[in-house]
Amino acid sequence: MSRPSVHLDPKGVAPARARHPWIFSGAIARVTGDPEPGAEVDVLDADGTFLGRGLFNPHSQIRVRLYTSEDEALDGPFFAARVRRAIALRSEVLGLDDPAGACRLVFSEGDELSGLTVDRYGRHLVVLLTGLGIAAHREAILDVLEEVVAPEGILLRTEKGVGTEEGLILKDGSLRGQPPAEPIVIQERSFRFAVDLRTGQKTGFYLDQRQNRARVAAYAAGRAVADVCAYTGGFSIATATGGAASVVAIDASAGALDLARRNAELNGVTDLVEAVRGDAFGWLGEQAEAGRSFDMIVLDPPRFARSRAGLRSALQGYQRLNGLALECLAPEGVLVTFSCSGRVSAEEFQEAVARAATEGRRPLRILERLGQAPDHPVSTACPQSAYLKGLVCVAG
């Protein structure tokens, strides 16, 4: 029996030929063979030329996740081999094999495994599945993870909204082995962090900011720091140990702030770090109204745009947030600002920050551009995989 086929509209051919892993519903001219959800499909151009093979999902705007441009089966061994390759990159090239540390072992599109993320925290793994098709190969993926990594336990985490977007019904919980004692403590350079693998944001910690924590710490000496959207205090701990005069960690989550306080204890900086519950916009507005200023402000908000439809609103949000921060930033103060929205380009983000500076009449100079840690590799075929953008600026 022939394999079902997805025939692309002419406008959808160029991205597929360039091996972009997402084929959206609007790029498809017709589908033949009535594929089931998660089925393998051949992707063809208007002339019937084979472009690649992917997994089909009629429930998602990403109608096909493209995994190969070769005529090969998308089965358990295929995905197991891709997982092995991803793990080898971390151990053999990046040297991220500290048993007490943490890293991203598999980064979805960055490792040509769209819809799969795997993070290692010490002897435990956390799996995040965001694609219906690849989720069907879960057992083969878990088998190779156990074989290569030999973890004490593997947890499954889900992402808000994915069930609706993908038609993927999953529940957080233990997949294999023993669940970790909470919280687990990881080592990152000289830092120690307590991580909640069960209920923390993402898979528990912002591993993508590993190198940026060290870079940002270099600017902190002697400064009064506000770490806004601090989560469990990654930048708070980094700046405090980097010699900050004081650090205020602001987050809307009481649970995250409890861990931030715990992390301050683990790193011996409880006298420097104050954890305050508050909304980023509201808290910054209150500080500006009260005339309070800081020598350094770190902004690391959650994702503002899940799709291009939300781009305008996201850029307005970044402009407003950075504008409020600039109102609270002392002359010659350092602003460290991030966007983790893959739909927002680095250029668009910088423009939003620049507009905030212009409207606030604050001359702003960029000292550094920051990105995600190398265990979150960027695929040249998928610009959206370069999702983390950061700027280190000094304001006049």
PDB file of C-alpha atoms in Angstrom, residues 113-370:
ATOM      1  CA  LEU A 113      13.568  16.001  16.684  1.00  0.00           C
ATOM      2  CA  SER A 114      10.664  18.417  16.422  1.00  0.00           C
ATOM      3  CA  GLY A 115       8.258  17.960  19.320  1.00  0.00           C
ATOM      4  CA  LEU A 116      10.738  16.330  21.737  1.00  0.00           C
ATOM      5  CA  THR A 117      12.757  17.953  24.517  1.00  0.00           C
ATOM      6  CA  VAL A 118      14.821  16.058  27.089  1.00  0.00           C
ATOM      7  CA  ASP A 119      16.620  17.691  30.012  1.00  0.00           C
ATOM      8  CA  ARG A 120      19.026  16.034  32.427  1.00  0.00           C
ATOM      9  CA  TYR A 121      19.102  17.152  36.049  1.00  0.00           C
ATOM     10  CA  GLY A 122      21.782  15.146  37.809  1.00  0.00           C
ATOM     11  CA  ARG A 123      20.618  11.520  37.683  1.00  0.00           C
ATOM     12  CA  HIS A 124      17.082  12.351  36.537  1.00  0.00           C
ATOM     13  CA  LEU A 125      15.624  13.096  33.117  1.00  0.00           C
ATOM     14  CA  VAL A 126      12.616  15.228  32.249  1.00  0.00           C
ATOM     15  CA  VAL A 127      10.879  14.602  28.921  1.00  0.00           C
ATOM     16  CA  LEU A 128       8.670  17.216  27.284  1.00  0.00           C
ATOM     17  CA  LEU A 129       6.526  16.042  24.359  1.00  0.00           C
ATOM     18  CA  THR A 130       4.889  18.705  22.200  1.00  0.00           C
ATOM     19  CA  GLY A 131       4.279  16.770  18.969  1.00  0.00           C
ATOM     20  CA  LEU A 132       1.556  14.175  18.465  1.00  0.00           C
ATOM     21  CA  GLY A 133       3.487  12.072  15.963  1.00  0.00           C
ATOM     22  CA  ILE A 134       6.756  11.766  17.852  1.00  0.00           C
ATOM     23  CA  ALA A 135       4.839  11.043  21.072  1.00  0.00           C
ATOM     24  CA  ALA A 136       3.708   7.779  19.481  1.00  0.00           C
ATOM     25  CA  HIS A 137       7.378   6.667  19.508  1.00  0.00           C
ATOM     26  CA  ARG A 138       7.776   7.426  23.203  1.00  0.00           C
ATOM     27  CA  GLU A 139       8.742   3.902  24.258  1.00  0.00           C
ATOM     28  CA  ALA A 140      11.613   3.664  21.761  1.00  0.00           C
ATOM     29  CA  ILE A 141      12.845   7.061  22.929  1.00  0.00           C
ATOM     30  CA  LEU A 142      12.648   6.066  26.594  1.00  0.00           C
ATOM     31  CA  ASP A 143      14.490   2.821  25.853  1.00  0.00           C
ATOM     32  CA  VAL A 144      17.459   4.611  24.306  1.00  0.00           C
ATOM     33  CA  LEU A 145      17.525   7.198  27.097  1.00  0.00           C
ATOM     34  CA  GLU A 146      17.732   4.420  29.677  1.00  0.00           C
ATOM     35  CA  GLU A 147      20.417   2.614  27.682  1.00  0.00           C
ATOM     36  CA  VAL A 148      22.682   5.610  27.058  1.00  0.00           C
ATOM     37  CA  VAL A 149      22.127   7.775  30.141  1.00  0.00           C
ATOM     38  CA  ALA A 150      21.087   5.168  32.753  1.00  0.00           C
ATOM     39  CA  PRO A 151      19.054   7.662  34.811  1.00  0.00           C
ATOM     40  CA  GLU A 152      17.522   6.939  38.192  1.00  0.00           C
ATOM     41  CA  GLY A 153      14.189   8.105  36.868  1.00  0.00           C
ATOM     42  CA  ILE A 154      12.427   9.731  33.913  1.00  0.00           C
ATOM     43  CA  LEU A 155       9.603  12.235  34.357  1.00  0.00           C
ATOM     44  CA  LEU A 156       7.103  13.480  31.785  1.00  0.00           C
ATOM     45  CA  ARG A 157       6.162  17.150  31.712  1.00  0.00           C
ATOM     46  CA  THR A 158       3.520  18.729  29.511  1.00  0.00           C
ATOM     47  CA  GLU A 159       3.272  22.234  28.107  1.00  0.00           C
ATOM     48  CA  LYS A 160       0.210  24.389  28.611  1.00  0.00           C
ATOM     49  CA  GLY A 161      -1.933  24.617  25.478  1.00  0.00           C
ATOM     50  CA  VAL A 162      -0.286  21.747  23.613  1.00  0.00           C
ATOM     51  CA  GLY A 163      -3.187  19.374  24.257  1.00  0.00           C
ATOM     52  CA  THR A 164      -5.522  21.733  22.436  1.00  0.00           C
ATOM     53  CA  GLU A 165      -3.064  22.645  19.678  1.00  0.00           C
ATOM     54  CA  GLU A 166      -1.862  19.101  18.965  1.00  0.00           C
ATOM     55  CA  GLY A 167      -4.724  16.879  20.086  1.00  0.00           C
ATOM     56  CA  LEU A 168      -2.176  15.308  22.425  1.00  0.00           C
ATOM     57  CA  ILE A 169      -3.539  14.099  25.751  1.00  0.00           C
ATOM     58  CA  LEU A 170      -0.752  13.549  28.279  1.00  0.00           C
ATOM     59  CA  LYS A 171      -0.403  13.932  32.026  1.00  0.00           C
ATOM     60  CA  ASP A 172       2.635  14.935  34.046  1.00  0.00           C
ATOM     61  CA  GLY A 173       4.133  12.066  35.990  1.00  0.00           C
ATOM     62  CA  SER A 174       6.818   9.432  36.361  1.00  0.00           C
ATOM     63  CA  LEU A 175       7.545   7.384  33.227  1.00  0.00           C
ATOM     64  CA  ARG A 176      10.327   5.084  34.396  1.00  0.00           C
ATOM     65  CA  GLY A 177      12.481   4.490  37.439  1.00  0.00           C
ATOM     66  CA  GLN A 178      12.206   6.304  40.733  1.00  0.00           C
ATOM     67  CA  PRO A 179      10.865   9.855  40.976  1.00  0.00           C
ATOM     68  CA  PRO A 180      13.328  12.346  42.491  1.00  0.00           C
ATOM     69  CA  ALA A 181      13.243  13.602  46.028  1.00  0.00           C
ATOM     70  CA  GLU A 182      12.051  17.195  45.881  1.00  0.00           C
ATOM     71  CA  PRO A 183      13.718  19.510  45.428  1.00  0.00           C
ATOM     72  CA  ILE A 184      16.702  18.129  43.563  1.00  0.00           C
ATOM     73  CA  VAL A 185      19.895  20.217  43.845  1.00  0.00           C
ATOM     74  CA  ILE A 186      22.091  20.761  40.784  1.00  0.00           C
ATOM     75  CA  GLN A 187      25.559  22.293  40.418  1.00  0.00           C
ATOM     76  CA  GLU A 188      26.158  25.013  37.798  1.00  0.00           C
ATOM     77  CA  ARG A 189      29.710  26.314  37.854  1.00  0.00           C
ATOM     78  CA  SER A 190      30.032  27.719  41.382  1.00  0.00           C
ATOM     79  CA  PHE A 191      26.259  27.981  41.835  1.00  0.00           C
ATOM     80  CA  ARG A 192      23.928  25.465  43.452  1.00  0.00           C
ATOM     81  CA  PHE A 193      20.246  25.505  42.556  1.00  0.00           C
ATOM     82  CA  ALA A 194      17.265  23.660  43.999  1.00  0.00           C
ATOM     83  CA  VAL A 195      14.949  22.590  41.169  1.00  0.00           C
ATOM     84  CA  ASP A 196      11.338  21.409  41.307  1.00  0.00           C
ATOM     85  CA  LEU A 197      11.097  18.880  38.474  1.00  0.00           C
ATOM     86  CA  ARG A 198       7.399  18.191  39.030  1.00  0.00           C
ATOM     87  CA  THR A 199       5.740  21.590  39.047  1.00  0.00           C
ATOM     88  CA  GLY A 200       8.421  24.109  38.058  1.00  0.00           C
ATOM     89  CA  GLN A 201       8.151  26.131  34.858  1.00  0.00           C
ATOM     90  CA  LYS A 202       9.318  24.464  31.652  1.00  0.00           C
ATOM     91  CA  THR A 203      11.110  21.329  32.866  1.00  0.00           C
ATOM     92  CA  GLY A 204      12.036  22.882  36.202  1.00  0.00           C
ATOM     93  CA  PHE A 205      14.810  25.398  35.513  1.00  0.00           C
ATOM     94  CA  TYR A 206      15.967  27.785  32.788  1.00  0.00           C
ATOM     95  CA  LEU A 207      18.884  25.778  31.452  1.00  0.00           C
ATOM     96  CA  ASP A 208      19.065  28.012  28.379  1.00  0.00           C
ATOM     97  CA  GLN A 209      20.380  30.864  30.559  1.00  0.00           C
ATOM     98  CA  ARG A 210      23.385  28.933  31.911  1.00  0.00           C
ATOM     99  CA  GLN A 211      26.075  31.001  30.210  1.00  0.00           C
ATOM    100  CA  ASN A 212      24.123  34.230  30.543  1.00  0.00           C
ATOM    101  CA  ARG A 213      23.995  33.906  34.318  1.00  0.00           C
ATOM    102  CA  ALA A 214      27.794  34.009  34.367  1.00  0.00           C
ATOM    103  CA  ARG A 215      27.942  36.920  31.916  1.00  0.00           C
ATOM    104  CA  VAL A 216      25.377  39.004  33.776  1.00  0.00           C
ATOM    105  CA  ALA A 217      27.179  38.409  37.086  1.00  0.00           C
ATOM    106  CA  ALA A 218      30.210  40.201  35.639  1.00  0.00           C
ATOM    107  CA  TYR A 219      28.281  43.510  35.593  1.00  0.00           C
ATOM    108  CA  ALA A 220      26.855  43.283  39.109  1.00  0.00           C
ATOM    109  CA  ALA A 221      29.677  44.371  41.432  1.00  0.00           C
ATOM    110  CA  GLY A 222      28.568  47.129  43.787  1.00  0.00           C
ATOM    111  CA  ARG A 223      25.174  47.551  42.127  1.00  0.00           C
ATOM    112  CA  ALA A 224      21.661  47.536  43.544  1.00  0.00           C
ATOM    113  CA  VAL A 225      19.950  44.916  41.355  1.00  0.00           C
ATOM    114  CA  ALA A 226      16.302  44.220  40.537  1.00  0.00           C
ATOM    115  CA  ASP A 227      15.762  40.752  39.047  1.00  0.00           C
ATOM    116  CA  VAL A 228      12.298  40.991  37.479  1.00  0.00           C
ATOM    117  CA  CYS A 229      10.516  37.754  36.566  1.00  0.00           C
ATOM    118  CA  ALA A 230      13.152  36.105  38.715  1.00  0.00           C
ATOM    119  CA  TYR A 231      11.497  32.662  38.836  1.00  0.00           C
ATOM    120  CA  THR A 232      13.666  30.673  41.303  1.00  0.00           C
ATOM    121  CA  GLY A 233      16.394  33.289  41.399  1.00  0.00           C
ATOM    122  CA  GLY A 234      18.945  32.228  38.800  1.00  0.00           C
ATOM    123  CA  PHE A 235      20.057  35.772  37.988  1.00  0.00           C
ATOM    124  CA  SER A 236      19.504  36.860  41.594  1.00  0.00           C
ATOM    125  CA  ILE A 237      22.038  34.311  42.822  1.00  0.00           C
ATOM    126  CA  ALA A 238      24.446  35.069  39.976  1.00  0.00           C
ATOM    127  CA  THR A 239      24.439  38.820  40.619  1.00  0.00           C
ATOM    128  CA  ALA A 240      24.591  38.403  44.406  1.00  0.00           C
ATOM    129  CA  THR A 241      27.632  36.138  44.184  1.00  0.00           C
ATOM    130  CA  GLY A 242      29.048  38.527  41.585  1.00  0.00           C
ATOM    131  CA  GLY A 243      29.334  41.253  44.199  1.00  0.00           C
ATOM    132  CA  ALA A 244      25.992  43.080  43.987  1.00  0.00           C
ATOM    133  CA  ALA A 245      25.305  45.430  46.889  1.00  0.00           C
ATOM    134  CA  SER A 246      21.711  44.176  47.079  1.00  0.00           C
ATOM    135  CA  VAL A 247      19.281  42.114  44.994  1.00  0.00           C
ATOM    136  CA  VAL A 248      15.493  42.194  44.879  1.00  0.00           C
ATOM    137  CA  ALA A 249      13.977  39.106  43.197  1.00  0.00           C
ATOM    138  CA  ILE A 250      10.460  39.764  41.887  1.00  0.00           C
ATOM    139  CA  ASP A 251       8.116  37.046  40.668  1.00  0.00           C
ATOM    140  CA  ALA A 252       4.364  36.403  40.624  1.00  0.00           C
ATOM    141  CA  SER A 253       4.728  32.812  41.876  1.00  0.00           C
ATOM    142  CA  ALA A 254       4.954  32.223  45.621  1.00  0.00           C
ATOM    143  CA  GLY A 255       6.308  28.719  45.004  1.00  0.00           C
ATOM    144  CA  ALA A 256       9.073  30.028  42.745  1.00  0.00           C
ATOM    145  CA  LEU A 257      10.072  32.595  45.355  1.00  0.00           C
ATOM    146  CA  ASP A 258      10.237  29.906  48.039  1.00  0.00           C
ATOM    147  CA  LEU A 259      12.846  28.163  45.892  1.00  0.00           C
ATOM    148  CA  ALA A 260      14.600  31.487  45.263  1.00  0.00           C
ATOM    149  CA  ARG A 261      14.999  31.871  49.027  1.00  0.00           C
ATOM    150  CA  ARG A 262      16.239  28.290  49.240  1.00  0.00           C
ATOM    151  CA  ASN A 263      18.750  29.003  46.476  1.00  0.00           C
ATOM    152  CA  ALA A 264      19.973  32.069  48.335  1.00  0.00           C
ATOM    153  CA  GLU A 265      20.607  29.809  51.330  1.00  0.00           C
ATOM    154  CA  LEU A 266      22.413  27.217  49.224  1.00  0.00           C
ATOM    155  CA  ASN A 267      24.748  29.904  47.888  1.00  0.00           C
ATOM    156  CA  GLY A 268      25.288  31.822  51.120  1.00  0.00           C
ATOM    157  CA  VAL A 269      23.674  35.092  49.978  1.00  0.00           C
ATOM    158  CA  THR A 270      20.515  35.295  52.096  1.00  0.00           C
ATOM    159  CA  ASP A 271      21.676  38.646  53.461  1.00  0.00           C
ATOM    160  CA  LEU A 272      21.785  40.084  49.927  1.00  0.00           C
ATOM    161  CA  VAL A 273      18.682  38.644  48.237  1.00  0.00           C
ATOM    162  CA  GLU A 274      15.155  39.811  49.058  1.00  0.00           C
ATOM    163  CA  ALA A 275      12.345  37.819  47.401  1.00  0.00           C
ATOM    164  CA  VAL A 276       9.209  39.862  46.666  1.00  0.00           C
ATOM    165  CA  ARG A 277       5.975  38.599  45.159  1.00  0.00           C
ATOM    166  CA  GLY A 278       4.613  40.865  42.463  1.00  0.00           C
ATOM    167  CA  ASP A 279       3.555  41.321  38.854  1.00  0.00           C
ATOM    168  CA  ALA A 280       6.405  42.626  36.721  1.00  0.00           C
ATOM    169  CA  PHE A 281       4.486  45.521  35.180  1.00  0.00           C
ATOM    170  CA  GLY A 282       2.749  46.485  38.409  1.00  0.00           C
ATOM    171  CA  TRP A 283       5.868  46.259  40.564  1.00  0.00           C
ATOM    172  CA  LEU A 284       8.006  48.324  38.194  1.00  0.00           C
ATOM    173  CA  GLY A 285       5.240  50.910  37.927  1.00  0.00           C
ATOM    174  CA  GLU A 286       5.070  51.172  41.710  1.00  0.00           C
ATOM    175  CA  GLN A 287       8.846  51.640  41.982  1.00  0.00           C
ATOM    176  CA  ALA A 288       8.819  54.348  39.330  1.00  0.00           C
ATOM    177  CA  GLU A 289       5.952  56.154  41.049  1.00  0.00           C
ATOM    178  CA  ALA A 290       7.786  55.958  44.373  1.00  0.00           C
ATOM    179  CA  GLY A 291      10.960  57.338  42.787  1.00  0.00           C
ATOM    180  CA  ARG A 292      13.010  54.244  43.603  1.00  0.00           C
ATOM    181  CA  SER A 293      15.904  53.450  41.302  1.00  0.00           C
ATOM    182  CA  PHE A 294      18.286  50.545  40.707  1.00  0.00           C
ATOM    183  CA  ASP A 295      21.776  50.369  39.247  1.00  0.00           C
ATOM    184  CA  MET A 296      20.974  47.178  37.350  1.00  0.00           C
ATOM    185  CA  ILE A 297      17.703  45.618  36.213  1.00  0.00           C
ATOM    186  CA  VAL A 298      17.314  42.144  34.724  1.00  0.00           C
ATOM    187  CA  LEU A 299      14.145  41.405  32.723  1.00  0.00           C
ATOM    188  CA  ASP A 300      13.510  37.745  31.866  1.00  0.00           C
ATOM    189  CA  PRO A 301       9.752  37.531  31.245  1.00  0.00           C
ATOM    190  CA  PRO A 302       7.863  34.439  30.078  1.00  0.00           C
ATOM    191  CA  ARG A 303       7.057  33.992  26.411  1.00  0.00           C
ATOM    192  CA  PHE A 304       4.839  36.809  25.124  1.00  0.00           C
ATOM    193  CA  ALA A 305       4.009  35.314  21.685  1.00  0.00           C
ATOM    194  CA  ARG A 306       3.088  31.699  20.928  1.00  0.00           C
ATOM    195  CA  SER A 307       2.301  32.469  17.272  1.00  0.00           C
ATOM    196  CA  ARG A 308       2.803  35.182  14.668  1.00  0.00           C
ATOM    197  CA  ALA A 309      -0.776  36.267  15.371  1.00  0.00           C
ATOM    198  CA  GLY A 310       0.377  37.425  18.793  1.00  0.00           C
ATOM    199  CA  LEU A 311       3.464  39.251  17.508  1.00  0.00           C
ATOM    200  CA  ARG A 312       2.129  42.805  17.640  1.00  0.00           C
ATOM    201  CA  SER A 313       0.841  42.397  21.173  1.00  0.00           C
ATOM    202  CA  ALA A 314       4.139  40.800  22.225  1.00  0.00           C
ATOM    203  CA  LEU A 315       6.236  43.659  20.851  1.00  0.00           C
ATOM    204  CA  GLN A 316       4.001  46.171  22.603  1.00  0.00           C
ATOM    205  CA  GLY A 317       4.482  44.198  25.813  1.00  0.00           C
ATOM    206  CA  TYR A 318       8.273  44.208  25.464  1.00  0.00           C
ATOM    207  CA  GLN A 319       8.273  47.935  24.769  1.00  0.00           C
ATOM    208  CA  ARG A 320       6.101  48.663  27.796  1.00  0.00           C
ATOM    209  CA  LEU A 321       8.077  46.399  30.144  1.00  0.00           C
ATOM    210  CA  ASN A 322      11.426  47.848  29.096  1.00  0.00           C
ATOM    211  CA  GLY A 323      10.017  51.361  29.296  1.00  0.00           C
ATOM    212  CA  LEU A 324       8.965  50.787  32.895  1.00  0.00           C
ATOM    213  CA  ALA A 325      12.388  49.344  33.704  1.00  0.00           C
ATOM    214  CA  LEU A 326      14.130  52.388  32.238  1.00  0.00           C
ATOM    215  CA  GLU A 327      12.026  54.622  34.479  1.00  0.00           C
ATOM    216  CA  CYS A 328      13.535  52.773  37.454  1.00  0.00           C
ATOM    217  CA  LEU A 329      17.108  52.583  36.159  1.00  0.00           C
ATOM    218  CA  ALA A 330      19.706  54.975  37.550  1.00  0.00           C
ATOM    219  CA  PRO A 331      21.909  57.017  35.184  1.00  0.00           C
ATOM    220  CA  GLU A 332      24.596  54.793  33.663  1.00  0.00           C
ATOM    221  CA  GLY A 333      22.646  51.816  34.969  1.00  0.00           C
ATOM    222  CA  VAL A 334      22.781  48.400  33.312  1.00  0.00           C
ATOM    223  CA  LEU A 335      19.656  46.933  31.706  1.00  0.00           C
ATOM    224  CA  VAL A 336      19.740  43.215  30.893  1.00  0.00           C
ATOM    225  CA  THR A 337      16.643  42.303  28.917  1.00  0.00           C
ATOM    226  CA  PHE A 338      15.495  39.042  27.315  1.00  0.00           C
ATOM    227  CA  SER A 339      12.853  37.637  25.008  1.00  0.00           C
ATOM    228  CA  CYS A 340      12.213  33.888  24.882  1.00  0.00           C
ATOM    229  CA  SER A 341       9.531  34.160  22.174  1.00  0.00           C
ATOM    230  CA  GLY A 342      10.668  32.224  19.116  1.00  0.00           C
ATOM    231  CA  ARG A 343       8.195  34.124  16.942  1.00  0.00           C
ATOM    232  CA  VAL A 344       9.937  37.398  17.809  1.00  0.00           C
ATOM    233  CA  SER A 345      13.159  37.957  15.881  1.00  0.00           C
ATOM    234  CA  ALA A 346      16.261  39.487  17.417  1.00  0.00           C
ATOM    235  CA  GLU A 347      15.772  42.548  15.217  1.00  0.00           C
ATOM    236  CA  GLU A 348      12.142  42.986  16.280  1.00  0.00           C
ATOM    237  CA  PHE A 349      13.047  42.641  19.933  1.00  0.00           C
ATOM    238  CA  GLN A 350      15.864  45.178  19.688  1.00  0.00           C
ATOM    239  CA  GLU A 351      13.518  47.612  17.927  1.00  0.00           C
ATOM    240  CA  ALA A 352      10.985  47.266  20.761  1.00  0.00           C
ATOM    241  CA  VAL A 353      13.680  48.030  23.339  1.00  0.00           C
ATOM    242  CA  ALA A 354      14.911  50.963  21.242  1.00  0.00           C
ATOM    243  CA  ARG A 355      11.391  52.409  21.043  1.00  0.00           C
ATOM    244  CA  ALA A 356      11.124  52.180  24.829  1.00  0.00           C
ATOM    245  CA  ALA A 357      14.393  54.088  25.175  1.00  0.00           C
ATOM    246  CA  THR A 358      13.332  56.739  22.664  1.00  0.00           C
ATOM    247  CA  GLU A 359       9.964  57.314  24.305  1.00  0.00           C
ATOM    248  CA  GLY A 360      11.600  57.435  27.731  1.00  0.00           C
ATOM    249  CA  ARG A 361      14.293  59.817  26.474  1.00  0.00           C
ATOM    250  CA  ARG A 362      17.021  57.528  27.767  1.00  0.00           C
ATOM    251  CA  PRO A 363      20.074  57.110  25.531  1.00  0.00           C
ATOM    252  CA  LEU A 364      20.747  53.374  25.394  1.00  0.00           C
ATOM    253  CA  ARG A 365      23.932  51.638  24.275  1.00  0.00           C
ATOM    254  CA  ILE A 366      24.165  47.895  23.665  1.00  0.00           C
ATOM    255  CA  LEU A 367      27.202  46.296  25.274  1.00  0.00           C
ATOM    256  CA  GLU A 368      26.477  42.644  24.493  1.00  0.00           C
ATOM    257  CA  ARG A 369      24.008  40.447  22.664  1.00  0.00           C
ATOM    258  CA  LEU A 370      23.170  37.192  24.432  1.00  0.00           C
TER     259      LEU A 370
END
